[in-house]
């Protein structure tokens, strides 16, 4: 707990409005979108500049307090939760576009800038920022960089990391350094790649140089519906194998489609086993031939009907449906887990059959909405919080799904990150040596482990333990202070 003198010191650094510490206010910051993991911070601090972040980190370091960076708190892995207390360092007051270089097609932005605001501000210049997580109306670019966020259009354009040229980051000793830069490549070790996706465990990102793209000349959005989810998945693989890489390929199963339609009334076919949303973009003359080829493949695989968005409004409506899917579940279930795993897209159908099976074995319902082109699954396992044991069963089913992703040669996360949620699964995917090597790198950035401690890496591999081949149980485990998952 911070005492009055601590809070007074923080207010000297940040001003009266830069520190929040009342019990009611801290409640807002006690979790991110993984609401099962909760712990209020000792204080929330809201810096306005890189200099203020440096000062805060130096202050926290002297007090040996954890510092947990926070964007919009939409993370689904518990990354922004102050699991060990300390400061929740909210970047929300650093939300400006600092500079746009139209000719060289990049922009410097602050980390608290909401993803969608950037493209909205750039629209008059016919430029945009391509990474588009479904949370883009709320999530911040700093959060996107730190989780290496994906999104529907990352199939064609790549994930956030592919759109970051450079960043100013504050290290655990309170100094600011620039990684990467405005040029397309920087010599030396690529430390920007280490920080991207490190979920706040290496450094705090305070300025970002993002790559901009020209708005595509045209776009065509198509919706197909199928009697089986297998047929929708096979269509996805076949389109890409046929040489077309659409901008996006998204599938919603019947459960999801029904919930979205009940909520938004956008004319989705609720009797279909699956709907497949495909978007192609690029030079206007290329769109119709691509759409025709895709439609032919979909029909070959049993598509019952196709709907082509006739204008920008209909396109937005179809995307609103897809991007509201998680919210639609939120309206219904008293509880659900959302997994984020990856399988090769050629094995999607097989993986999905197992998702439903694992849930059914626990007498639970499952729904699926996913970035099909990337093989990035988001199975939702629904449970009733009022029924004892159901939440645990949902967790077990979700764990089995992640094991399956690994067995299929995929990954335990495609975009949401590891955070608290998946730290225990890291040893299932990585060897001890892999994890030790990652820890060595992390400790080089943050030897005292104050940058978002307790995230990503399974306990008890903490800084201070010497990485390398283990001869016996780790000391913390031997002392009974931590367990190995
Ligand atoms: C409805 C919904 C839909 C979603 N759809 C997608 C999707 O399509 N694709 C996807 O990838 N994710 C998706 N997500 C997950 C989430 O939106 C992303 O992970 C997003 O990138 C998090 O951004 P944020 O600003 O909310 O970050 P937060 O949740 O606040 O933080 C996320 C992590 O980044 C760290 N962090 C935040 N800012 C900084 C910084 N400046 N410096 C260092 N570390 C920092 C935090 O400590 C934490 O570990 C979705 C979430 C929801 C609720």
Short mmCIF file of C-alpha atoms and ligand atoms in Angstrom, two decimals:
data_model
loop_
_atom_site.label_atom_id
_atom_site.label_comp_id
_atom_site.label_asym_id
_atom_site.label_seq_id
_atom_site.Cartn_x
_atom_site.Cartn_y
_atom_site.Cartn_z
CA UNK A 1 0.00 0.00 0.00
CA UNK A 2 1.15 3.49 -0.74
CA UNK A 3 1.05 5.98 2.09
CA UNK A 4 0.11 9.64 1.93
CA UNK A 5 3.73 10.71 1.50
CA UNK A 6 4.14 8.37 -1.50
CA UNK A 7 1.02 9.75 -3.14
CA UNK A 8 2.19 13.30 -2.50
CA UNK A 9 5.51 12.48 -4.21
CA UNK A 10 3.68 11.02 -7.20
CA UNK A 11 1.55 14.17 -7.45
CA UNK A 12 4.69 16.28 -7.53
CA UNK A 13 5.83 14.23 -10.53
CA UNK A 14 2.51 14.17 -12.39
CA UNK A 15 0.26 16.90 -11.05
CA UNK A 16 -2.95 16.50 -9.04
CA UNK A 17 -4.88 14.86 -11.93
CA UNK A 18 -2.13 12.41 -12.74
CA UNK A 19 -2.63 10.16 -9.72
CA UNK A 20 -5.70 8.11 -8.85
CA UNK A 21 -5.83 6.21 -5.59
CA UNK A 22 -9.35 6.17 -4.15
CA UNK A 23 -10.77 2.71 -3.56
CA UNK A 24 -13.68 3.28 -5.96
CA UNK A 25 -11.39 4.49 -8.75
CA UNK A 26 -8.90 1.66 -8.30
CA UNK A 27 -11.76 -0.79 -8.81
CA UNK A 28 -11.84 0.32 -12.48
CA UNK A 29 -8.24 -0.76 -12.96
CA UNK A 30 -8.30 -4.06 -11.11
CA UNK A 31 -8.63 -6.18 -14.28
CA UNK A 32 -8.47 -6.03 -18.04
CA UNK A 33 -10.87 -7.98 -20.26
CA UNK A 34 -9.77 -11.21 -18.54
CA UNK A 35 -12.05 -10.38 -15.66
CA UNK A 36 -11.45 -13.57 -13.70
CA UNK A 37 -8.02 -12.24 -12.68
CA UNK A 38 -8.44 -9.22 -10.43
CA UNK A 39 -6.26 -7.21 -8.12
CA UNK A 40 -6.42 -3.44 -7.68
CA UNK A 41 -3.19 -1.49 -8.14
CA UNK A 42 -1.73 0.54 -5.27
CA UNK A 43 -2.21 3.61 -7.45
CA UNK A 44 -2.98 4.53 -11.03
CA UNK A 45 -0.60 7.00 -12.59
CA UNK A 46 -1.34 8.92 -15.78
CA UNK A 47 1.79 10.46 -17.28
CA UNK A 48 1.63 12.95 -20.17
CA UNK A 49 5.10 12.55 -21.68
CA UNK A 50 8.10 10.25 -22.03
CA UNK A 51 9.90 12.37 -19.42
CA UNK A 52 7.10 11.78 -16.92
CA UNK A 53 7.21 8.03 -17.62
CA UNK A 54 11.00 8.07 -16.99
CA UNK A 55 10.48 9.88 -13.69
CA UNK A 56 7.79 7.44 -12.64
CA UNK A 57 9.87 4.38 -13.43
CA UNK A 58 12.82 5.80 -11.45
CA UNK A 59 10.47 6.48 -8.53
CA UNK A 60 8.95 2.96 -8.66
CA UNK A 61 12.38 1.38 -8.98
CA UNK A 62 13.60 3.12 -5.85
CA UNK A 63 10.54 1.80 -4.01
CA UNK A 64 10.86 -1.68 -5.62
CA UNK A 65 7.28 -1.38 -6.87
CA UNK A 66 6.03 -3.20 -9.97
CA UNK A 67 5.05 -1.01 -12.91
CA UNK A 68 2.29 -2.34 -15.13
CA UNK A 69 1.71 -0.41 -18.36
CA UNK A 70 -1.91 -0.13 -19.42
CA UNK A 71 -3.56 0.99 -22.64
CA UNK A 72 -7.32 0.58 -22.90
CA UNK A 73 -7.39 -2.59 -20.78
CA UNK A 74 -9.04 -4.64 -23.55
CA UNK A 75 -6.38 -7.34 -23.30
CA UNK A 76 -7.81 -10.83 -22.98
CA UNK A 77 -4.83 -12.43 -21.23
CA UNK A 78 -4.64 -10.41 -18.00
CA UNK A 79 -1.50 -8.58 -19.19
CA UNK A 80 -2.55 -5.21 -17.78
CA UNK A 81 -3.69 -6.58 -14.42
CA UNK A 82 -1.59 -5.51 -11.45
CA UNK A 83 -1.24 -9.08 -10.29
CA UNK A 84 1.48 -8.18 -7.78
CA UNK A 85 0.13 -4.73 -6.93
CA UNK A 86 2.22 -1.64 -7.69
CA UNK A 87 1.51 1.09 -10.21
CA UNK A 88 -0.96 0.77 -13.04
CA UNK A 89 0.70 3.10 -15.53
CA UNK A 90 -2.08 4.27 -17.81
CA UNK A 91 -0.97 5.74 -21.14
CA UNK A 92 -4.42 7.18 -21.87
CA UNK A 93 -3.36 10.82 -21.58
CA UNK A 94 -0.66 10.25 -24.22
CA UNK A 95 -3.05 9.92 -27.16
CA UNK A 96 -1.78 12.31 -29.83
CA UNK A 97 -0.60 11.90 -33.40
CA UNK A 98 2.76 13.67 -33.11
CA UNK A 99 3.82 13.91 -36.75
CA UNK A 100 2.73 12.52 -40.11
CA UNK A 101 5.23 12.21 -42.95
CA UNK A 102 2.89 11.77 -45.89
CA UNK A 103 5.64 11.42 -48.50
CA UNK A 104 7.55 8.74 -46.55
CA UNK A 105 4.33 7.19 -45.30
CA UNK A 106 4.91 6.99 -41.59
CA UNK A 107 3.59 8.69 -38.47
CA UNK A 108 4.91 9.16 -34.96
CA UNK A 109 2.12 8.58 -32.45
CA UNK A 110 1.75 8.36 -28.71
CA UNK A 111 0.91 4.92 -27.26
CA UNK A 112 -2.48 5.88 -25.80
CA UNK A 113 -3.86 6.78 -29.23
CA UNK A 114 -6.88 4.58 -30.00
CA UNK A 115 -6.15 2.43 -33.06
CA UNK A 116 -9.11 3.56 -35.14
CA UNK A 117 -8.56 7.26 -34.43
CA UNK A 118 -5.30 7.14 -36.38
CA UNK A 119 -6.90 5.88 -39.60
CA UNK A 120 -9.79 8.31 -39.11
CA UNK A 121 -7.35 11.23 -38.87
CA UNK A 122 -5.42 9.99 -41.90
CA UNK A 123 -8.45 9.40 -44.14
CA UNK A 124 -8.29 12.85 -45.81
CA UNK A 125 -4.72 12.02 -46.86
CA UNK A 126 -5.92 8.64 -48.24
CA UNK A 127 -3.59 6.79 -45.87
CA UNK A 128 -4.34 4.34 -43.07
CA UNK A 129 -2.84 2.11 -40.37
CA UNK A 130 -3.48 -1.49 -41.41
CA UNK A 131 -3.58 -3.56 -38.16
CA UNK A 132 -7.25 -3.78 -37.24
CA UNK A 133 -7.96 -5.80 -34.09
CA UNK A 134 -11.68 -6.28 -33.60
CA UNK A 135 -11.22 -4.04 -30.54
CA UNK A 136 -9.83 -1.19 -32.66
CA UNK A 137 -12.51 1.29 -31.62
CA UNK A 138 -11.14 1.12 -28.07
CA UNK A 139 -7.72 -0.52 -27.91
CA UNK A 140 -4.61 1.64 -28.11
CA UNK A 141 -1.68 1.49 -30.48
CA UNK A 142 0.68 1.04 -27.50
CA UNK A 143 -1.37 -1.96 -26.40
CA UNK A 144 -1.44 -3.29 -29.98
CA UNK A 145 2.36 -3.02 -30.24
CA UNK A 146 2.87 -4.64 -26.85
CA UNK A 147 0.63 -7.60 -27.66
CA UNK A 148 1.60 -7.64 -31.35
CA UNK A 149 -2.10 -7.50 -32.11
CA UNK A 150 -3.60 -9.13 -35.15
CA UNK A 151 -6.94 -8.55 -36.79
CA UNK A 152 -9.09 -9.59 -39.73
CA UNK A 153 -6.99 -7.77 -42.35
CA UNK A 154 -3.66 -9.03 -40.97
CA UNK A 155 -4.05 -12.07 -43.27
CA UNK A 156 -2.90 -9.97 -46.21
CA UNK A 157 -1.11 -7.10 -44.48
CA UNK A 158 0.65 -8.73 -41.53
CA UNK A 159 0.30 -8.14 -37.78
CA UNK A 160 1.11 -4.97 -35.82
CA UNK A 161 4.82 -5.75 -35.65
CA UNK A 162 5.00 -5.54 -39.46
CA UNK A 163 3.75 -1.95 -39.25
CA UNK A 164 6.11 -0.58 -36.60
CA UNK A 165 9.30 1.05 -37.82
CA UNK A 166 10.58 2.42 -34.53
CA UNK A 167 9.69 3.23 -30.96
CA UNK A 168 10.85 5.28 -28.02
CA UNK A 169 10.79 3.04 -24.96
CA UNK A 170 11.47 3.65 -21.30
CA UNK A 171 13.72 1.02 -19.74
CA UNK A 172 13.51 -0.32 -16.21
CA UNK A 173 16.26 2.09 -15.05
CA UNK A 174 14.15 5.06 -16.13
CA UNK A 175 16.10 5.97 -19.26
CA UNK A 176 14.45 6.44 -22.65
CA UNK A 177 15.97 4.94 -25.80
CA UNK A 178 14.91 4.80 -29.43
CA UNK A 179 14.70 1.37 -31.05
CA UNK A 180 14.49 1.11 -34.84
CA UNK A 181 13.69 4.37 -36.59
CA UNK A 182 12.16 5.98 -39.64
CA UNK A 183 14.30 4.09 -42.14
CA UNK A 184 12.95 0.73 -43.32
CA UNK A 185 15.80 -1.14 -41.60
CA UNK A 186 18.20 -0.48 -38.73
CA UNK A 187 21.60 -2.15 -38.42
CA UNK A 188 22.49 -4.13 -35.30
CA UNK A 189 20.35 -6.39 -33.16
CA UNK A 190 16.65 -5.91 -33.76
CA UNK A 191 15.61 -4.98 -30.22
CA UNK A 192 12.39 -3.45 -31.48
CA UNK A 193 11.24 -6.98 -32.30
CA UNK A 194 12.00 -8.05 -28.74
CA UNK A 195 9.90 -5.26 -27.26
CA UNK A 196 7.03 -5.75 -29.74
CA UNK A 197 4.72 -8.33 -28.27
CA UNK A 198 6.60 -8.46 -24.95
CA UNK A 199 3.44 -7.36 -23.08
CA UNK A 200 5.16 -4.69 -21.04
CA UNK A 201 7.72 -7.08 -19.56
CA UNK A 202 10.76 -5.44 -21.19
CA UNK A 203 10.01 -1.72 -21.47
CA UNK A 204 7.27 0.90 -21.65
CA UNK A 205 6.54 2.11 -25.17
CA UNK A 206 6.02 5.88 -25.16
CA UNK A 207 6.27 6.90 -28.83
CA UNK A 208 5.76 4.77 -31.91
CA UNK A 209 6.73 5.28 -35.53
CA UNK A 210 4.08 3.40 -37.51
CA UNK A 211 4.12 2.51 -41.17
CA UNK A 212 1.20 3.90 -43.16
CA UNK A 213 -0.37 2.39 -46.25
CA UNK A 214 -2.33 4.02 -49.06
CA UNK A 215 -6.05 3.31 -48.85
CA UNK A 216 -6.83 0.59 -51.38
CA UNK A 217 -8.51 1.89 -54.52
CA UNK A 218 -11.38 -0.52 -54.14
CA UNK A 219 -12.80 -3.15 -51.84
CA UNK A 220 -15.36 -5.93 -52.23
CA UNK A 221 -16.94 -7.72 -49.31
CA UNK A 222 -18.66 -11.07 -49.75
CA UNK A 223 -20.61 -13.25 -47.37
CA UNK A 224 -21.21 -16.95 -48.00
CA UNK A 225 -23.18 -19.39 -45.90
CA UNK A 226 -22.75 -23.14 -45.58
CA UNK A 227 -24.52 -26.20 -44.24
CA UNK A 228 -21.34 -27.37 -42.53
CA UNK A 229 -18.45 -25.57 -40.87
CA UNK A 230 -16.07 -28.04 -42.58
CA UNK A 231 -17.18 -26.78 -45.99
CA UNK A 232 -16.54 -23.17 -44.94
CA UNK A 233 -13.05 -24.11 -43.69
CA UNK A 234 -12.22 -26.05 -46.84
CA UNK A 235 -13.26 -23.05 -48.93
CA UNK A 236 -10.76 -20.91 -47.04
CA UNK A 237 -7.84 -23.27 -47.72
CA UNK A 238 -8.84 -23.72 -51.34
CA UNK A 239 -9.07 -19.98 -52.07
CA UNK A 240 -5.56 -19.37 -50.75
CA UNK A 241 -4.17 -22.49 -52.42
CA UNK A 242 -5.71 -21.13 -55.63
CA UNK A 243 -3.41 -18.12 -55.48
CA UNK A 244 -5.73 -15.49 -54.01
CA UNK A 245 -4.82 -13.93 -50.68
CA UNK A 246 -7.90 -11.95 -49.67
CA UNK A 247 -7.55 -9.03 -47.28
CA UNK A 248 -9.64 -10.96 -44.75
CA UNK A 249 -11.35 -14.34 -44.29
CA UNK A 250 -13.49 -14.68 -41.17
CA UNK A 251 -15.82 -17.48 -40.08
CA UNK A 252 -18.66 -17.39 -37.54
CA UNK A 253 -20.39 -20.63 -36.59
CA UNK A 254 -24.15 -20.95 -36.18
CA UNK A 255 -24.12 -20.23 -32.47
CA UNK A 256 -22.23 -16.97 -33.01
CA UNK A 257 -24.25 -15.95 -36.07
CA UNK A 258 -27.50 -16.43 -34.16
CA UNK A 259 -26.31 -14.28 -31.25
CA UNK A 260 -25.04 -11.50 -33.52
CA UNK A 261 -28.26 -11.49 -35.57
CA UNK A 262 -30.46 -11.46 -32.45
CA UNK A 263 -28.57 -8.36 -31.34
CA UNK A 264 -27.93 -6.38 -34.52
CA UNK A 265 -30.59 -7.56 -37.03
CA UNK A 266 -28.35 -7.30 -40.07
CA UNK A 267 -29.87 -10.12 -42.10
CA UNK A 268 -27.42 -12.93 -41.31
CA UNK A 269 -28.65 -16.45 -42.19
CA UNK A 270 -29.23 -17.97 -38.76
CA UNK A 271 -30.04 -21.44 -40.10
CA UNK A 272 -26.55 -21.79 -41.64
CA UNK A 273 -23.94 -23.93 -39.90
CA UNK A 274 -21.35 -21.25 -40.70
CA UNK A 275 -20.97 -17.92 -42.47
CA UNK A 276 -17.74 -16.95 -44.21
CA UNK A 277 -16.92 -13.28 -44.66
CA UNK A 278 -14.31 -12.60 -47.33
CA UNK A 279 -12.92 -9.24 -48.36
CA UNK A 280 -10.68 -8.49 -51.32
CA UNK A 281 -9.09 -5.10 -51.87
CA UNK A 282 -6.64 -3.42 -54.22
CA UNK A 283 -6.81 -1.90 -57.70
CA UNK A 284 -10.47 -1.65 -58.72
CA UNK A 285 -10.03 -3.69 -61.91
CA UNK A 286 -8.76 -6.72 -59.97
CA UNK A 287 -11.72 -7.03 -57.64
CA UNK A 288 -14.46 -8.48 -59.81
CA UNK A 289 -12.31 -11.30 -61.25
CA UNK A 290 -11.13 -12.22 -57.74
CA UNK A 291 -14.67 -12.15 -56.38
CA UNK A 292 -15.88 -14.39 -59.20
CA UNK A 293 -13.09 -16.90 -58.65
CA UNK A 294 -13.79 -16.97 -54.90
CA UNK A 295 -17.54 -17.37 -55.43
CA UNK A 296 -16.92 -20.30 -57.80
CA UNK A 297 -14.74 -22.04 -55.19
CA UNK A 298 -17.31 -21.39 -52.47
CA UNK A 299 -20.10 -22.86 -54.64
CA UNK A 300 -17.92 -25.91 -55.41
CA UNK A 301 -17.66 -26.44 -51.64
CA UNK A 302 -21.41 -26.19 -51.13
CA UNK A 303 -22.05 -22.49 -50.38
CA UNK A 304 -25.83 -22.08 -50.20
CA UNK A 305 -25.91 -18.41 -51.11
CA UNK A 306 -23.69 -15.37 -51.45
CA UNK A 307 -24.25 -11.78 -50.45
CA UNK A 308 -22.06 -9.01 -51.85
CA UNK A 309 -22.05 -5.72 -49.95
CA UNK A 310 -23.59 -3.25 -52.38
CA UNK A 311 -22.10 -0.13 -50.81
CA UNK A 312 -19.88 1.13 -47.99
CA UNK A 313 -22.78 1.10 -45.52
CA UNK A 314 -23.56 -2.56 -46.11
CA UNK A 315 -19.86 -3.42 -45.87
CA UNK A 316 -19.67 -1.63 -42.52
CA UNK A 317 -22.75 -3.49 -41.34
CA UNK A 318 -21.26 -6.89 -42.18
CA UNK A 319 -18.03 -5.96 -40.41
CA UNK A 320 -19.98 -4.63 -37.45
CA UNK A 321 -21.55 -8.07 -37.21
CA UNK A 322 -18.16 -9.79 -37.17
CA UNK A 323 -16.57 -7.32 -34.79
CA UNK A 324 -19.49 -7.50 -32.35
CA UNK A 325 -19.27 -11.27 -31.97
CA UNK A 326 -17.54 -11.30 -28.56
CA UNK A 327 -19.91 -8.61 -27.33
CA UNK A 328 -22.86 -10.72 -28.48
CA UNK A 329 -21.67 -13.54 -26.22
CA UNK A 330 -21.25 -11.04 -23.41
CA UNK A 331 -24.97 -10.22 -23.59
CA UNK A 332 -25.93 -13.85 -23.16
CA UNK A 333 -23.74 -15.96 -20.98
CA UNK A 334 -23.07 -15.40 -17.33
CA UNK A 335 -19.52 -16.53 -18.09
CA UNK A 336 -17.37 -17.72 -20.94
CA UNK A 337 -13.74 -18.34 -21.70
CA UNK A 338 -12.24 -17.04 -24.94
CA UNK A 339 -9.26 -18.99 -26.20
CA UNK A 340 -6.79 -17.75 -28.77
CA UNK A 341 -4.93 -20.59 -30.45
CA UNK A 342 -3.52 -21.27 -33.88
CA UNK A 343 -3.62 -24.32 -36.10
CA UNK A 344 -2.49 -24.67 -39.71
CA UNK A 345 -5.54 -23.53 -41.71
CA UNK A 346 -5.61 -26.89 -43.49
CA UNK A 347 -6.50 -28.48 -40.13
CA UNK A 348 -9.18 -26.01 -39.10
CA UNK A 349 -12.13 -28.36 -39.62
CA UNK A 350 -10.52 -31.12 -37.55
CA UNK A 351 -9.59 -28.71 -34.75
CA UNK A 352 -13.09 -27.24 -34.60
CA UNK A 353 -14.70 -30.68 -34.35
CA UNK A 354 -12.54 -31.26 -31.29
CA UNK A 355 -13.44 -27.88 -29.77
CA UNK A 356 -17.14 -28.84 -29.79
CA UNK A 357 -16.26 -32.32 -28.52
CA UNK A 358 -14.15 -31.06 -25.59
CA UNK A 359 -16.93 -28.70 -24.50
CA UNK A 360 -19.63 -31.37 -24.88
CA UNK A 361 -17.59 -33.78 -22.74
CA UNK A 362 -17.96 -31.21 -19.96
CA UNK A 363 -21.68 -30.70 -20.76
CA UNK A 364 -20.95 -27.18 -21.95
CA UNK A 365 -21.74 -25.23 -25.12
CA UNK A 366 -19.04 -23.82 -27.38
CA UNK A 367 -19.12 -21.20 -30.10
CA UNK A 368 -16.52 -20.22 -32.66
CA UNK A 369 -15.63 -17.01 -34.44
CA UNK A 370 -12.21 -16.82 -35.96
CA UNK A 371 -9.62 -15.42 -38.35
CA UNK A 372 -9.93 -18.42 -40.67
CA UNK A 373 -7.30 -17.34 -43.18
CA UNK A 374 -4.65 -17.34 -40.44
CA UNK A 375 -5.90 -20.52 -38.75
CA UNK A 376 -6.37 -18.34 -35.66
CA UNK A 377 -9.16 -19.85 -33.57
CA UNK A 378 -11.14 -18.06 -30.85
CA UNK A 379 -13.23 -20.81 -29.27
CA UNK A 380 -15.66 -19.60 -26.62
CA UNK A 381 -16.69 -22.09 -23.95
CA UNK A 382 -19.82 -20.96 -22.13
CA UNK A 383 -20.60 -21.63 -18.51
CA UNK A 384 -23.03 -20.56 -15.83
CA UNK A 385 -21.21 -18.92 -12.98
CA UNK A 386 -24.04 -19.86 -10.61
CA UNK A 387 -23.44 -23.59 -11.16
CA UNK A 388 -20.58 -24.84 -9.06
CA UNK A 389 -17.71 -26.34 -11.01
CA UNK A 390 -18.79 -25.12 -14.46
CA UNK A 391 -16.16 -22.38 -14.68
CA UNK A 392 -13.44 -24.96 -13.89
CA UNK A 393 -14.85 -27.31 -16.52
CA UNK A 394 -14.73 -24.51 -19.08
CA UNK A 395 -11.09 -23.87 -18.15
CA UNK A 396 -10.28 -27.55 -18.57
CA UNK A 397 -11.95 -27.67 -21.99
CA UNK A 398 -10.03 -24.54 -23.00
CA UNK A 399 -6.75 -26.09 -21.85
CA UNK A 400 -7.45 -29.17 -23.93
CA UNK A 401 -8.03 -26.91 -26.94
CA UNK A 402 -4.61 -25.30 -26.48
CA UNK A 403 -2.94 -28.70 -26.20
CA UNK A 404 -4.63 -29.60 -29.45
CA UNK A 405 -3.26 -26.45 -31.13
CA UNK A 406 0.27 -27.45 -30.07
CA UNK A 407 -0.27 -31.03 -31.30
CA UNK A 408 -1.36 -29.68 -34.66
CA UNK A 409 1.89 -27.69 -34.97
CA UNK A 410 0.21 -24.39 -34.08
CA UNK A 411 0.54 -22.02 -31.13
CA UNK A 412 -1.07 -21.22 -27.77
CA UNK A 413 -1.71 -17.66 -28.91
CA UNK A 414 -2.26 -16.06 -32.26
CA UNK A 415 -2.70 -12.49 -31.08
CA UNK A 416 -4.05 -11.98 -27.57
CA UNK A 417 -0.74 -12.69 -25.88
CA UNK A 418 0.22 -14.80 -22.89
CA UNK A 419 -0.27 -12.48 -19.91
CA UNK A 420 -1.34 -14.33 -16.80
CA UNK A 421 -3.77 -16.52 -18.63
CA UNK A 422 -1.37 -18.64 -20.63
CA UNK A 423 1.87 -18.41 -18.67
CA UNK A 424 1.28 -21.92 -17.38
CA UNK A 425 1.04 -23.20 -20.95
CA UNK A 426 4.41 -21.82 -22.04
CA UNK A 427 6.34 -24.97 -20.95
CA UNK A 428 4.00 -27.05 -23.08
CA UNK A 429 5.20 -25.19 -26.14
CA UNK A 430 8.78 -24.28 -25.19
CA UNK A 431 11.62 -26.28 -23.66
CA UNK A 432 13.40 -25.22 -20.47
CA UNK A 433 16.26 -23.93 -22.61
CA UNK A 434 13.89 -21.85 -24.73
CA UNK A 435 12.34 -20.31 -21.63
CA UNK A 436 15.72 -19.67 -20.01
CA UNK A 437 16.93 -17.91 -23.12
CA UNK A 438 13.83 -15.71 -23.17
CA UNK A 439 14.36 -14.91 -19.49
CA UNK A 440 18.00 -13.97 -20.12
CA UNK A 441 16.84 -11.43 -22.68
CA UNK A 442 14.07 -10.16 -20.47
CA UNK A 443 16.46 -9.81 -17.50
CA UNK A 444 18.88 -7.83 -19.68
CA UNK A 445 16.10 -5.25 -20.05
CA UNK A 446 14.78 -5.48 -16.54
CA UNK A 447 17.19 -7.06 -14.01
CA UNK A 448 15.03 -6.16 -11.00
CA UNK A 449 11.85 -7.55 -12.56
CA UNK A 450 9.74 -4.45 -12.00
CA UNK A 451 8.32 -4.28 -15.55
CA UNK A 452 5.02 -6.12 -15.41
CA UNK A 453 6.29 -8.99 -13.24
CA UNK A 454 4.44 -12.29 -13.14
CA UNK A 455 3.38 -12.13 -16.79
CA UNK A 456 4.23 -14.32 -19.77
CA UNK A 457 6.81 -16.52 -18.03
CA UNK A 458 5.74 -19.43 -15.87
CA UNK A 459 6.69 -19.26 -12.22
CA UNK A 460 9.18 -19.67 -10.68
CA UNK A 461 11.52 -18.61 -13.49
CA UNK A 462 12.25 -15.18 -12.16
CA UNK A 463 15.17 -12.86 -12.64
CA UNK A 464 17.83 -13.84 -10.16
CA UNK A 465 17.61 -17.49 -11.07
CA UNK A 466 20.52 -18.38 -13.24
CA UNK A 467 19.25 -19.56 -16.61
CA UNK A 468 20.75 -22.76 -17.93
CA UNK A 469 20.26 -26.45 -17.50
CA UNK A 470 18.64 -27.15 -14.14
CA UNK A 471 20.29 -29.72 -11.89
CA UNK A 472 17.55 -29.91 -9.30
CA UNK A 473 14.35 -28.15 -8.43
CA UNK A 474 14.60 -24.35 -8.77
CA UNK A 475 15.45 -22.70 -5.44
CA UNK A 476 12.08 -20.99 -5.10
CA UNK A 477 10.33 -24.28 -5.59
CA UNK A 478 12.58 -26.02 -3.08
CA UNK A 479 11.80 -23.31 -0.56
CA UNK A 480 8.09 -23.93 -1.11
CA UNK A 481 7.59 -20.40 -2.38
CA UNK A 482 6.53 -21.24 -5.93
CA UNK A 483 5.33 -24.17 -7.93
CA UNK A 484 6.25 -25.29 -11.41
CA UNK A 485 3.31 -25.66 -13.76
C1 LIG B 1 -14.05 -7.44 -28.00
C2 LIG B 1 -12.57 -7.67 -28.14
C3 LIG B 1 -12.06 -7.98 -29.39
C4 LIG B 1 -10.68 -8.20 -29.55
N1 LIG B 1 -10.18 -8.49 -30.79
C5 LIG B 1 -8.86 -8.64 -30.96
C6 LIG B 1 -8.31 -8.90 -32.26
O1 LIG B 1 -9.01 -9.00 -33.26
N2 LIG B 1 -6.97 -9.04 -32.35
C7 LIG B 1 -6.15 -8.92 -31.26
O2 LIG B 1 -4.93 -9.04 -31.41
N3 LIG B 1 -6.65 -8.67 -30.04
C8 LIG B 1 -7.96 -8.52 -29.85
N4 LIG B 1 -8.46 -8.27 -28.61
C9 LIG B 1 -7.53 -8.18 -27.45
C10 LIG B 1 -7.01 -6.75 -27.19
O3 LIG B 1 -7.91 -5.78 -27.69
C11 LIG B 1 -5.63 -6.56 -27.81
O4 LIG B 1 -4.70 -7.38 -27.14
C12 LIG B 1 -5.13 -5.11 -27.75
O5 LIG B 1 -3.93 -5.01 -28.48
C13 LIG B 1 -4.89 -4.59 -26.33
O6 LIG B 1 -4.77 -3.18 -26.40
P1 LIG B 1 -5.06 -2.29 -25.10
O7 LIG B 1 -4.78 -0.87 -25.45
O8 LIG B 1 -6.40 -2.55 -24.57
O9 LIG B 1 -3.93 -2.84 -24.13
P2 LIG B 1 -4.04 -3.35 -22.63
O10 LIG B 1 -5.06 -4.42 -22.52
O11 LIG B 1 -4.19 -2.20 -21.72
O12 LIG B 1 -2.58 -3.98 -22.44
C14 LIG B 1 -2.21 -5.13 -23.13
C15 LIG B 1 -0.78 -5.52 -22.75
O13 LIG B 1 0.14 -4.58 -23.28
C16 LIG B 1 0.86 -3.92 -22.24
N5 LIG B 1 0.94 -2.52 -22.62
C17 LIG B 1 -0.08 -1.67 -22.93
N6 LIG B 1 0.41 -0.49 -23.31
C18 LIG B 1 1.75 -0.57 -23.24
C19 LIG B 1 2.82 0.34 -23.50
N7 LIG B 1 2.60 1.58 -23.93
N8 LIG B 1 4.10 -0.09 -23.30
C20 LIG B 1 4.36 -1.36 -22.88
N9 LIG B 1 3.39 -2.24 -22.62
C21 LIG B 1 2.10 -1.86 -22.80
C22 LIG B 1 0.07 -4.19 -20.97
O14 LIG B 1 0.91 -4.20 -19.83
C23 LIG B 1 -0.52 -5.55 -21.26
O15 LIG B 1 0.43 -6.55 -20.98
C24 LIG B 1 -9.82 -8.08 -28.42
C25 LIG B 1 -10.35 -7.76 -27.18
C26 LIG B 1 -11.70 -7.57 -27.03
C27 LIG B 1 -12.25 -7.21 -25.67
#
